[in-house]
PDB file of C-alpha atoms in Angstrom:
ATOM      1  CA  MET A   1      73.477-226.058 -58.760  1.00  0.00           C
ATOM      2  CA  GLY A   2      73.296-223.703 -61.734  1.00  0.00           C
ATOM      3  CA  LEU A   3      75.897-221.288 -63.068  1.00  0.00           C
ATOM      4  CA  ALA A   4      75.375-218.088 -65.067  1.00  0.00           C
ATOM      5  CA  VAL A   5      78.278-215.970 -66.316  1.00  0.00           C
ATOM      6  CA  SER A   6      78.041-212.498 -67.807  1.00  0.00           C
ATOM      7  CA  GLY A   7      81.487-211.081 -68.489  1.00  0.00           C
ATOM      8  CA  GLN A   8      83.276-211.326 -65.143  1.00  0.00           C
ATOM      9  CA  ASN A   9      80.040-211.549 -63.136  1.00  0.00           C
ATOM     10  CA  VAL A  10      79.072-214.988 -61.861  1.00  0.00           C
ATOM     11  CA  THR A  11      75.747-216.109 -60.384  1.00  0.00           C
ATOM     12  CA  LEU A  12      75.407-219.501 -58.714  1.00  0.00           C
ATOM     13  CA  SER A  13      71.887-220.800 -58.192  1.00  0.00           C
ATOM     14  CA  GLY A  14      69.794-223.814 -57.390  1.00  0.00           C
ATOM     15  CA  GLU A  15      68.986-225.974 -54.417  1.00  0.00           C
ATOM     16  CA  GLU A  16      71.787-226.354 -51.892  1.00  0.00           C
ATOM     17  CA  PRO A  17      72.662-230.039 -51.453  1.00  0.00           C
ATOM     18  CA  ALA A  18      73.361-229.278 -47.776  1.00  0.00           C
ATOM     19  CA  ALA A  19      73.110-226.245 -45.518  1.00  0.00           C
ATOM     20  CA  GLY A  20      76.047-223.920 -46.154  1.00  0.00           C
ATOM     21  CA  ALA A  21      77.001-225.532 -49.485  1.00  0.00           C
ATOM     22  CA  GLY A  22      76.014-222.410 -51.398  1.00  0.00           C
ATOM     23  CA  GLU A  23      78.203-220.197 -49.231  1.00  0.00           C
ATOM     24  CA  ARG A  24      81.153-222.563 -49.752  1.00  0.00           C
ATOM     25  CA  ALA A  25      80.557-222.600 -53.529  1.00  0.00           C
ATOM     26  CA  ILE A  26      80.532-218.783 -53.580  1.00  0.00           C
ATOM     27  CA  ALA A  27      83.795-218.677 -51.603  1.00  0.00           C
ATOM     28  CA  LEU A  28      85.442-221.105 -54.050  1.00  0.00           C
ATOM     29  CA  ALA A  29      84.232-219.135 -57.076  1.00  0.00           C
ATOM     30  CA  LYS A  30      85.557-215.899 -55.574  1.00  0.00           C
ATOM     31  CA  ALA A  31      88.953-217.481 -54.892  1.00  0.00           C
ATOM     32  CA  ALA A  32      89.359-218.914 -58.412  1.00  0.00           C
ATOM     33  CA  THR A  33      92.214-217.425 -60.419  1.00  0.00           C
ATOM     34  CA  CYS A  34      92.755-217.296 -64.171  1.00  0.00           C
ATOM     35  CA  ALA A  35      95.962-217.018 -66.166  1.00  0.00           C
ATOM     36  CA  THR A  36      96.472-213.662 -67.874  1.00  0.00           C
ATOM     37  CA  TRP A  37      99.421-212.267 -69.790  1.00  0.00           C
ATOM     38  CA  ILE A  38     100.559-210.492 -66.589  1.00  0.00           C
ATOM     39  CA  GLY A  39     100.084-213.464 -64.252  1.00  0.00           C
ATOM     40  CA  ARG A  40      97.241-215.143 -62.378  1.00  0.00           C
ATOM     41  CA  HIS A  41      94.375-212.928 -61.221  1.00  0.00           C
ATOM     42  CA  THR A  42      90.936-213.412 -59.702  1.00  0.00           C
ATOM     43  CA  CYS A  43      88.580-214.465 -62.497  1.00  0.00           C
ATOM     44  CA  ALA A  44      85.273-213.002 -61.330  1.00  0.00           C
ATOM     45  CA  VAL A  45      84.585-209.361 -60.528  1.00  0.00           C
ATOM     46  CA  SER A  46      81.468-210.315 -58.593  1.00  0.00           C
ATOM     47  CA  VAL A  47      80.007-213.607 -57.424  1.00  0.00           C
ATOM     48  CA  ARG A  48      76.409-213.810 -56.224  1.00  0.00           C
ATOM     49  CA  GLY A  49      74.309-216.685 -54.988  1.00  0.00           C
ATOM     50  CA  ARG A  50      70.601-217.382 -55.409  1.00  0.00           C
ATOM     51  CA  PHE A  51      69.955-220.583 -53.546  1.00  0.00           C
ATOM     52  CA  THR A  52      66.913-222.389 -52.258  1.00  0.00           C
ATOM     53  CA  ALA A  53      67.012-224.423 -49.072  1.00  0.00           C
ATOM     54  CA  PRO A  54      67.678-228.153 -49.286  1.00  0.00           C
ATOM     55  CA  ALA A  55      64.525-230.221 -49.628  1.00  0.00           C
ATOM     56  CA  PRO A  56      63.429-231.700 -46.281  1.00  0.00           C
ATOM     57  CA  LEU A  57      64.187-235.385 -45.767  1.00  0.00           C
ATOM     58  CA  GLY A  58      60.735-236.035 -44.368  1.00  0.00           C
ATOM     59  CA  ALA A  59      58.040-234.558 -42.177  1.00  0.00           C
ATOM     60  CA  ALA A  60      60.061-235.203 -39.015  1.00  0.00           C
ATOM     61  CA  ALA A  61      63.435-234.323 -40.565  1.00  0.00           C
ATOM     62  CA  ALA A  62      63.969-231.121 -38.559  1.00  0.00           C
ATOM     63  CA  ALA A  63      62.255-229.384 -35.707  1.00  0.00           C
ATOM     64  CA  PRO A  64      60.731-225.994 -36.568  1.00  0.00           C
ATOM     65  CA  THR A  65      63.395-224.172 -34.501  1.00  0.00           C
ATOM     66  CA  GLN A  66      66.204-225.930 -36.395  1.00  0.00           C
ATOM     67  CA  THR A  67      64.604-224.909 -39.680  1.00  0.00           C
ATOM     68  CA  ALA A  68      64.305-221.312 -38.473  1.00  0.00           C
ATOM     69  CA  THR A  69      67.928-221.142 -37.320  1.00  0.00           C
ATOM     70  CA  GLN A  70      69.148-222.699 -40.577  1.00  0.00           C
ATOM     71  CA  ALA A  71      67.049-220.239 -42.585  1.00  0.00           C
ATOM     72  CA  CYS A  72      68.471-217.403 -40.496  1.00  0.00           C
ATOM     73  CA  GLU A  73      72.042-218.528 -41.121  1.00  0.00           C
ATOM     74  CA  ARG A  74      71.402-218.854 -44.873  1.00  0.00           C
ATOM     75  CA  SER A  75      69.792-215.413 -44.928  1.00  0.00           C
ATOM     76  CA  LEU A  76      72.785-213.797 -43.207  1.00  0.00           C
ATOM     77  CA  ALA A  77      75.207-215.635 -45.526  1.00  0.00           C
ATOM     78  CA  GLY A  78      73.170-214.434 -48.503  1.00  0.00           C
ATOM     79  CA  THR A  79      73.327-210.860 -47.246  1.00  0.00           C
ATOM     80  CA  LEU A  80      77.122-211.183 -47.006  1.00  0.00           C
ATOM     81  CA  ALA A  81      77.450-212.933 -50.394  1.00  0.00           C
ATOM     82  CA  GLY A  82      79.693-210.914 -52.644  1.00  0.00           C
ATOM     83  CA  GLU A  83      80.614-208.468 -49.875  1.00  0.00           C
ATOM     84  CA  GLN A  84      82.765-208.315 -46.756  1.00  0.00           C
ATOM     85  CA  ILE A  85      82.766-206.104 -43.715  1.00  0.00           C
ATOM     86  CA  GLU A  86      85.887-203.997 -44.232  1.00  0.00           C
ATOM     87  CA  PHE A  87      88.303-203.000 -41.469  1.00  0.00           C
ATOM     88  CA  ALA A  88      91.317-200.701 -41.323  1.00  0.00           C
ATOM     89  CA  SER A  89      94.472-202.786 -41.864  1.00  0.00           C
ATOM     90  CA  GLY A  90      95.608-204.518 -38.660  1.00  0.00           C
ATOM     91  CA  SER A  91      92.730-202.929 -36.754  1.00  0.00           C
ATOM     92  CA  ALA A  92      89.218-203.640 -35.508  1.00  0.00           C
ATOM     93  CA  ALA A  93      88.004-200.234 -36.745  1.00  0.00           C
ATOM     94  CA  ILE A  94      85.156-200.879 -39.191  1.00  0.00           C
ATOM     95  CA  ASP A  95      85.450-198.929 -42.436  1.00  0.00           C
ATOM     96  CA  THR A  96      82.546-196.488 -42.864  1.00  0.00           C
ATOM     97  CA  ARG A  97      81.863-197.965 -46.320  1.00  0.00           C
ATOM     98  CA  SER A  98      80.585-201.091 -44.521  1.00  0.00           C
ATOM     99  CA  GLY A  99      77.725-199.140 -42.902  1.00  0.00           C
ATOM    100  CA  PRO A 100      75.049-200.092 -45.477  1.00  0.00           C
ATOM    101  CA  LEU A 101      76.073-203.778 -45.264  1.00  0.00           C
ATOM    102  CA  LEU A 102      75.874-203.657 -41.459  1.00  0.00           C
ATOM    103  CA  ASP A 103      72.418-202.054 -41.751  1.00  0.00           C
ATOM    104  CA  ARG A 104      71.214-204.966 -43.903  1.00  0.00           C
ATOM    105  CA  LEU A 105      72.823-207.546 -41.589  1.00  0.00           C
ATOM    106  CA  ALA A 106      71.185-205.952 -38.529  1.00  0.00           C
ATOM    107  CA  LYS A 107      67.788-206.054 -40.251  1.00  0.00           C
ATOM    108  CA  GLU A 108      68.246-209.777 -40.973  1.00  0.00           C
ATOM    109  CA  ALA A 109      69.636-210.510 -37.485  1.00  0.00           C
ATOM    110  CA  ARG A 110      66.627-208.875 -35.794  1.00  0.00           C
ATOM    111  CA  THR A 111      64.330-211.391 -37.509  1.00  0.00           C
ATOM    112  CA  CYS A 112      66.426-214.410 -36.500  1.00  0.00           C
ATOM    113  CA  PRO A 113      65.394-216.539 -33.523  1.00  0.00           C
ATOM    114  CA  GLY A 114      67.733-217.120 -30.590  1.00  0.00           C
ATOM    115  CA  THR A 115      71.447-216.449 -30.377  1.00  0.00           C
ATOM    116  CA  LEU A 116      73.884-215.581 -33.156  1.00  0.00           C
ATOM    117  CA  ARG A 117      77.640-216.153 -33.035  1.00  0.00           C
ATOM    118  CA  ILE A 118      79.695-213.558 -34.884  1.00  0.00           C
ATOM    119  CA  GLU A 119      83.007-215.118 -35.928  1.00  0.00           C
ATOM    120  CA  GLY A 120      86.155-213.179 -36.758  1.00  0.00           C
ATOM    121  CA  HIS A 121      88.750-214.808 -39.034  1.00  0.00           C
ATOM    122  CA  THR A 122      92.192-213.656 -40.182  1.00  0.00           C
ATOM    123  CA  ASP A 123      94.869-214.819 -42.580  1.00  0.00           C
ATOM    124  CA  PRO A 124      98.074-216.379 -41.159  1.00  0.00           C
ATOM    125  CA  VAL A 125     100.292-213.344 -41.866  1.00  0.00           C
ATOM    126  CA  GLY A 126     101.842-211.931 -38.674  1.00  0.00           C
ATOM    127  CA  ARG A 127     102.073-213.231 -35.135  1.00  0.00           C
ATOM    128  CA  SER A 128      99.434-215.769 -34.138  1.00  0.00           C
ATOM    129  CA  ALA A 129      98.779-214.054 -30.766  1.00  0.00           C
ATOM    130  CA  PHE A 130      98.081-210.771 -32.581  1.00  0.00           C
ATOM    131  CA  ASN A 131      95.783-212.521 -35.085  1.00  0.00           C
ATOM    132  CA  ARG A 132      93.858-214.189 -32.233  1.00  0.00           C
ATOM    133  CA  SER A 133      93.224-210.866 -30.499  1.00  0.00           C
ATOM    134  CA  LEU A 134      92.494-209.100 -33.823  1.00  0.00           C
ATOM    135  CA  SER A 135      89.916-211.704 -34.868  1.00  0.00           C
ATOM    136  CA  GLN A 136      88.211-211.424 -31.454  1.00  0.00           C
ATOM    137  CA  ALA A 137      88.282-207.609 -31.538  1.00  0.00           C
ATOM    138  CA  ARG A 138      86.806-207.518 -35.050  1.00  0.00           C
ATOM    139  CA  ALA A 139      83.999-209.902 -34.098  1.00  0.00           C
ATOM    140  CA  ALA A 140      83.310-207.740 -31.009  1.00  0.00           C
ATOM    141  CA  ALA A 141      83.294-204.566 -33.165  1.00  0.00           C
ATOM    142  CA  VAL A 142      80.689-206.103 -35.484  1.00  0.00           C
ATOM    143  CA  ARG A 143      78.668-207.185 -32.436  1.00  0.00           C
ATOM    144  CA  ASP A 144      78.765-203.602 -31.125  1.00  0.00           C
ATOM    145  CA  ALA A 145      77.757-202.243 -34.552  1.00  0.00           C
ATOM    146  CA  LEU A 146      74.742-204.581 -34.681  1.00  0.00           C
ATOM    147  CA  ILE A 147      73.736-203.652 -31.124  1.00  0.00           C
ATOM    148  CA  ALA A 148      73.895-199.985 -32.149  1.00  0.00           C
ATOM    149  CA  ARG A 149      71.510-200.900 -34.998  1.00  0.00           C
ATOM    150  CA  GLY A 150      68.908-202.436 -32.697  1.00  0.00           C
ATOM    151  CA  VAL A 151      69.883-206.094 -32.351  1.00  0.00           C
ATOM    152  CA  PRO A 152      69.515-207.108 -28.668  1.00  0.00           C
ATOM    153  CA  ALA A 153      72.945-207.540 -27.033  1.00  0.00           C
ATOM    154  CA  GLU A 154      71.942-210.740 -25.224  1.00  0.00           C
ATOM    155  CA  ARG A 155      71.338-212.432 -28.605  1.00  0.00           C
ATOM    156  CA  LEU A 156      74.856-211.823 -29.943  1.00  0.00           C
ATOM    157  CA  ARG A 157      78.129-213.595 -29.117  1.00  0.00           C
ATOM    158  CA  ALA A 158      81.534-212.666 -30.572  1.00  0.00           C
ATOM    159  CA  GLN A 159      84.305-215.204 -31.087  1.00  0.00           C
ATOM    160  CA  GLY A 160      87.684-214.943 -32.804  1.00  0.00           C
ATOM    161  CA  PHE A 161      89.219-217.883 -34.658  1.00  0.00           C
ATOM    162  CA  ALA A 162      92.341-216.170 -36.075  1.00  0.00           C
ATOM    163  CA  ALA A 163      93.621-218.206 -39.065  1.00  0.00           C
ATOM    164  CA  ARG A 164      92.400-221.633 -37.877  1.00  0.00           C
ATOM    165  CA  ARG A 165      89.482-221.930 -40.352  1.00  0.00           C
ATOM    166  CA  PRO A 166      90.602-220.824 -43.826  1.00  0.00           C
ATOM    167  CA  ILE A 167      88.130-220.994 -46.712  1.00  0.00           C
ATOM    168  CA  ALA A 168      90.665-220.180 -49.438  1.00  0.00           C
ATOM    169  CA  ASP A 169      94.329-220.732 -50.307  1.00  0.00           C
ATOM    170  CA  ASN A 170      96.669-218.706 -48.082  1.00  0.00           C
ATOM    171  CA  LEU A 171      99.411-218.875 -50.740  1.00  0.00           C
ATOM    172  CA  THR A 172      97.764-216.118 -52.804  1.00  0.00           C
ATOM    173  CA  GLU A 173      96.785-212.553 -51.880  1.00  0.00           C
ATOM    174  CA  SER A 174      93.221-213.130 -53.116  1.00  0.00           C
ATOM    175  CA  GLY A 175      92.981-216.265 -50.953  1.00  0.00           C
ATOM    176  CA  ARG A 176      94.297-214.444 -47.891  1.00  0.00           C
ATOM    177  CA  ALA A 177      91.807-211.635 -48.544  1.00  0.00           C
ATOM    178  CA  ARG A 178      88.940-214.185 -48.582  1.00  0.00           C
ATOM    179  CA  ASN A 179      90.171-215.648 -45.293  1.00  0.00           C
ATOM    180  CA  ARG A 180      90.012-212.239 -43.575  1.00  0.00           C
ATOM    181  CA  ARG A 181      86.287-212.288 -42.918  1.00  0.00           C
ATOM    182  CA  ILE A 182      83.349-212.151 -40.531  1.00  0.00           C
ATOM    183  CA  GLU A 183      80.821-215.005 -40.478  1.00  0.00           C
ATOM    184  CA  PHE A 184      77.475-215.374 -38.722  1.00  0.00           C
ATOM    185  CA  HIS A 185      76.151-218.624 -37.257  1.00  0.00           C
ATOM    186  CA  ALA A 186      72.821-219.277 -35.557  1.00  0.00           C
ATOM    187  CA  VAL A 187      73.673-221.268 -32.433  1.00  0.00           C
ATOM    188  CA  SER A 188      70.303-221.612 -30.725  1.00  0.00           C
ATOM    189  CA  ALA A 189      66.671-220.756 -31.207  1.00  0.00           C
ATOM    190  CA  ASN A 190      65.886-220.460 -27.456  1.00  0.00           C
TER     191      ASN A 190
END
């Protein structure tokens, strides 16, 4: 992978060694902190990714539907790169500032084959039962927003994972912020 830095703007690029590796690299770069005279703070203002798909292992390496679902998942992750769907604190109400991002995600989702799973994730702060219901409600709210933007309802599933799948350190505010997220996964091509 390649790395380009301009001030506090970071761009990661190159061929992903495995599906999803680029998304994980972006998450790690966003969570990185640097020492300053007033304490540790997030290093990068923005982190973007420009990745190409992993090279196929051979002609029979993947069925066309697997390739399409993987491409779909990468496309949705790329659309989310550097951004998050924002919610009111402790709520499943989507912030209106996330409208343009949801528009772009709906456009990508409409071109994807099969079924998409929308995953809601939280940080571990608060009661676990509340976080479970909040993560489910947020995933369902995003599902409803995509349906309202023309994605067929039967192609979307919502699932909440609460704080069970962190991607960053929960000991820092920036890490907890990264863990409060929505992810998209292509689960079948039908």
